[in-house]
CSV table of C-alpha atoms in Angstrom, one decimal:
chain,number,residue,atom,x,y,z
J,759,MET,CA,124.9,145.2,107.7
J,760,GLU,CA,124.6,141.4,108.1
J,761,ARG,CA,121.2,139.9,106.8
J,762,ASP,CA,120.0,136.5,108.7
J,763,PRO,CA,119.2,133.8,105.8
J,764,ALA,CA,116.8,132.4,108.4
J,765,ARG,CA,114.0,134.1,106.4
J,766,VAL,CA,115.5,133.1,103.3
J,767,VAL,CA,115.1,129.8,104.1
J,768,ALA,CA,112.2,129.9,105.8
J,769,PHE,CA,110.5,131.6,102.2
J,770,SER,CA,112.3,129.2,100.0
J,771,ASP,CA,111.0,126.0,102.1
J,772,ALA,CA,107.1,128.0,101.7
J,773,VAL,CA,107.9,127.6,97.7
J,774,ILE,CA,109.2,124.1,97.8
J,775,ALA,CA,106.7,122.8,99.6
J,776,ILE,CA,103.9,124.3,97.2
J,777,ALA,CA,105.7,123.7,94.0
J,778,ILE,CA,105.7,119.8,95.6
J,779,THR,CA,102.6,119.6,96.3
J,780,LEU,CA,101.0,121.4,93.4
J,781,LEU,CA,102.3,118.1,91.7
J,782,VAL,CA,100.0,115.9,92.8
J,783,LEU,CA,97.2,118.2,91.4
J,784,GLU,CA,98.4,117.3,87.7
J,785,ILE,CA,97.1,113.9,88.1
J,786,HIS,CA,93.5,113.6,87.2
J,787,PRO,CA,91.5,111.2,88.1
J,788,PRO,CA,90.0,108.7,85.7
J,789,HIS,CA,86.3,110.0,84.3
J,790,ASP,CA,85.0,105.9,83.5
J,791,THR,CA,84.6,104.3,86.6
J,792,ARG,CA,83.2,101.6,85.3
J,793,HIS,CA,86.9,100.3,84.5
J,794,LEU,CA,88.2,102.3,86.7
J,795,LEU,CA,91.5,100.0,87.5
J,796,HIS,CA,92.1,100.3,84.0
J,797,GLY,CA,92.0,104.0,84.1
J,798,LEU,CA,94.2,104.3,86.9
J,799,ALA,CA,97.0,101.7,85.4
J,800,THR,CA,96.9,103.9,81.9
J,801,LEU,CA,97.8,106.9,84.4
J,802,TRP,CA,101.5,105.5,84.5
J,803,PRO,CA,103.1,108.2,83.0
J,804,SER,CA,101.6,110.8,85.6
J,805,TYR,CA,102.7,108.8,88.6
J,806,LEU,CA,106.5,108.6,86.7
J,807,ALA,CA,106.5,112.4,86.3
J,808,TYR,CA,105.0,112.8,89.6
J,809,ALA,CA,107.7,110.2,91.4
J,810,VAL,CA,110.7,111.4,89.5
J,811,THR,CA,110.4,115.7,90.2
J,812,PHE,CA,108.8,114.7,93.5
J,813,MET,CA,112.3,113.2,94.3
J,814,LEU,CA,114.2,115.9,92.4
J,815,ILE,CA,112.3,118.8,94.3
J,816,GLY,CA,113.5,116.7,97.4
J,817,GLN,CA,117.0,116.7,96.6
J,818,VAL,CA,116.8,120.7,95.9
J,819,TRP,CA,114.7,120.9,99.5
J,820,ALA,CA,117.9,119.2,100.8
J,821,ASN,CA,120.9,120.5,99.2
J,822,HIS,CA,119.2,123.9,99.7
J,823,HIS,CA,119.2,123.5,104.1
J,824,ILE,CA,122.5,121.9,103.4
J,825,MET,CA,124.0,125.2,101.8
J,826,PHE,CA,122.3,128.2,103.6
J,827,ASP,CA,123.1,125.8,107.2
J,828,HIS,CA,126.6,127.5,105.9
J,829,ILE,CA,125.8,130.7,104.8
J,830,ARG,CA,126.1,133.2,107.5
J,831,SER,CA,124.4,136.4,105.5
J,832,ALA,CA,122.2,136.9,102.7
J,833,ASP,CA,123.6,140.3,100.2
J,834,ARG,CA,121.1,141.5,97.8
J,835,VAL,CA,123.1,139.0,95.5
J,836,VAL,CA,122.2,136.1,96.7
J,837,LEU,CA,118.8,137.1,97.5
J,838,PHE,CA,118.2,137.9,93.5
J,839,LEU,CA,119.8,134.2,93.0
J,840,ASN,CA,117.7,132.2,95.4
J,841,THR,CA,114.7,134.3,94.1
J,842,VAL,CA,115.9,132.9,90.1
J,843,LEU,CA,116.0,129.4,92.0
J,844,LEU,CA,112.7,129.7,93.1
J,845,MET,CA,111.1,131.0,90.4
J,846,ASP,CA,112.7,127.7,88.5
J,847,VAL,CA,111.4,125.4,91.3
J,848,ALA,CA,107.8,127.2,91.1
J,849,PHE,CA,108.0,126.2,87.0
J,850,LEU,CA,108.5,122.5,87.8
J,851,PRO,CA,104.9,121.1,87.9
J,852,PHE,CA,104.2,122.6,84.3
J,853,ALA,CA,107.4,120.7,83.2
J,854,ALA,CA,106.7,117.7,85.1
J,855,SER,CA,102.8,117.9,83.3
J,856,VAL,CA,104.5,118.6,80.0
J,857,LEU,CA,106.4,115.2,80.5
J,858,ALA,CA,103.3,113.2,81.5
J,859,GLU,CA,101.1,114.0,78.8
J,860,ALA,CA,104.1,113.3,75.9
J,861,LEU,CA,104.8,110.2,77.7
J,862,ARG,CA,100.9,109.4,77.6
J,863,ASP,CA,100.5,110.4,74.3
J,864,GLY,CA,103.7,109.1,72.7
J,865,HIS,CA,104.4,111.7,71.1
J,866,GLY,CA,107.3,114.7,71.9
J,867,GLN,CA,108.8,112.6,74.4
J,868,ARG,CA,112.0,114.4,73.4
J,869,ILE,CA,111.6,117.8,73.9
J,870,ALA,CA,109.1,116.8,77.0
J,871,VAL,CA,112.7,115.2,78.9
J,872,VAL,CA,114.9,118.4,77.5
J,873,LEU,CA,112.1,120.5,79.0
J,874,HIS,CA,112.0,118.7,82.6
J,875,GLY,CA,116.0,118.1,82.4
J,876,ILE,CA,116.6,121.8,81.5
J,877,THR,CA,114.3,123.1,84.1
J,878,PHE,CA,116.2,121.2,86.8
J,879,GLU,CA,119.7,122.0,84.8
J,880,LEU,CA,119.0,125.8,85.4
J,881,ALA,CA,118.4,124.6,89.3
J,882,ALA,CA,121.7,122.7,89.4
J,883,LEU,CA,123.3,125.6,87.9
J,884,LEU,CA,122.3,128.6,90.2
J,885,PHE,CA,123.2,126.5,93.2
J,886,ASN,CA,126.8,126.5,91.9
J,887,VAL,CA,126.7,129.9,91.0
J,888,ILE,CA,125.0,131.0,94.9
J,889,TRP,CA,127.6,128.4,96.1
J,890,TRP,CA,130.8,130.0,94.5
J,891,TYR,CA,129.8,133.5,95.3
J,892,ALA,CA,129.3,132.9,98.6
J,893,ARG,CA,132.6,130.7,99.7
J,894,HIS,CA,134.5,133.4,97.4
J,895,ASP,CA,137.3,134.9,99.7
J,896,ARG,CA,134.6,133.0,102.4
J,897,ARG,CA,133.2,136.4,102.8
J,898,LEU,CA,129.4,135.3,103.6
J,899,LEU,CA,130.0,131.5,105.0
J,900,THR,CA,129.9,130.7,108.6
J,901,THR,CA,133.0,129.4,110.7
J,902,THR,CA,131.7,126.2,110.8
J,903,ILE,CA,132.5,124.6,107.6
J,904,ASP,CA,136.3,124.7,106.8
J,905,ALA,CA,137.9,124.6,103.2
J,906,ALA,CA,137.4,121.1,102.4
J,907,GLY,CA,134.1,120.8,104.1
J,908,ALA,CA,133.2,123.8,101.4
J,909,THR,CA,134.9,122.1,98.1
J,910,ALA,CA,132.7,118.6,99.0
J,911,ILE,CA,129.4,120.4,98.4
J,912,GLY,CA,131.0,122.5,95.4
J,913,ARG,CA,131.9,119.1,94.6
J,914,ARG,CA,128.6,118.0,94.9
J,915,PHE,CA,126.9,120.7,93.5
J,916,GLN,CA,129.4,120.6,89.8
J,917,LEU,CA,128.4,116.7,90.2
J,918,ALA,CA,124.3,117.9,89.7
J,919,LEU,CA,125.3,120.2,86.8
J,920,VAL,CA,127.1,117.6,84.6
J,921,TRP,CA,125.0,114.6,85.6
J,922,LEU,CA,121.6,116.3,85.0
J,923,GLY,CA,123.2,117.8,81.7
J,924,THR,CA,123.9,114.4,80.2
J,925,GLY,CA,120.9,113.1,81.1
J,926,THR,CA,119.2,116.1,79.4
J,927,LEU,CA,121.4,115.8,76.2
J,928,LEU,CA,120.4,112.3,76.0
J,929,GLY,CA,116.9,112.8,76.3
J,930,ALA,CA,117.0,114.7,73.2
J,931,LEU,CA,118.2,111.3,71.8
J,932,LEU,CA,116.6,108.7,73.5
J,933,PRO,CA,113.7,109.9,75.8
J,934,VAL,CA,114.1,106.4,78.0
J,935,VAL,CA,118.0,106.4,78.1
J,936,GLY,CA,117.7,110.2,79.7
J,937,MET,CA,115.2,109.6,82.2
J,938,ALA,CA,116.8,106.3,83.2
J,939,VAL,CA,119.9,108.7,83.4
J,940,ILE,CA,118.0,111.2,85.7
J,941,GLY,CA,116.5,108.3,87.6
J,942,ALA,CA,119.8,106.7,88.7
J,943,PHE,CA,120.8,110.4,89.8
J,944,ILE,CA,117.8,110.3,92.2
J,945,LEU,CA,119.4,107.2,93.2
J,946,TYR,CA,123.2,108.2,94.1
J,947,TYR,CA,122.8,112.1,95.3
J,948,TRP,CA,120.8,111.0,98.1
J,949,LEU,CA,124.1,108.6,99.3
J,950,PRO,CA,126.3,110.9,102.2
J,951,ILE,CA,129.6,112.5,100.9
J,952,ALA,CA,132.3,111.1,102.9
J,953,GLY,CA,134.1,114.0,103.4
J,954,GLU,CA,130.7,115.7,105.2
J,955,ILE,CA,130.7,112.5,107.2
J,956,ALA,CA,134.2,112.2,108.4
J,957,LYS,CA,134.2,116.5,109.4
J,958,VAL,CA,130.8,115.4,111.7
J,959,ARG,CA,132.6,113.0,113.4
J,960,ARG,CA,135.8,115.0,114.0
J,961,ARG,CA,133.7,118.3,115.0
J,962,ARG,CA,131.9,115.6,117.6
J,963,GLY,CA,134.8,114.1,118.6
J,964,GLY,CA,136.2,117.9,119.4
J,965,ALA,CA,133.3,118.7,121.4
J,966,ASP,CA,133.5,115.6,123.4
J,967,GLN,CA,137.0,116.4,123.8
J,968,THR,CA,136.1,120.3,125.2
C-alpha cells in the first residue's frame, strides 16, 4: 500500500512554521524605555541568532520540499525519520536562544555555537539518510526525476553535512570563525544547482515538443 506523502509535507510545514515563528519570541524588548535606542542596540546577539537561525530553517523548509517533490510514497521508515527531523527542527528556537545569551554575556560561546551547529548538523544528516533510503532501488521515488537529478540532490545534502560540520568544529575553537562559515553556507546554499536547472529546461523542452 502506497502512502501519499502530501500529509507528511503538510504536517512538516506546520511544525517548521511554528519553530520559525517561535524564534522572534526569544527577543525580549528592553525594559528601560528611557534609553530605548541603546537598549535595542544591545540586543544585537538576539538579532544575529534570529537571522542566522531563521535563514537556516528556511533552507530546511525549501529542501524538504525539494526532497518530497520526488518521493511518491512514504513508508513507516520515512515517517519515523521525518518525525526525528521535525523533533530536531522544534529544538532550534532553544539553540538560538542559548546562542544569543552566550553572545550577550561573552561566556560559553564555544559551547553555544557547537550546540547550534550540531542541531543543524543533525538535520543535514537526517536529510541524507531520508534521501538515501528513498532513492535506494528507486522504490520510493517518482518517475519525474532521473538518476542524474537524484545524484544532484544527494550531493546538495552531502555538501550541507560537510559544510555545517566544518563550521561546528571551527566554532569549538573560534566561535566567530564558526559562525562566519555557517553564514557563508547560508549565502551559498540558496544558489540554484546547475544540474537541476538544466533538467527543468530539458523537461520543458520535451513538453513543448509533445
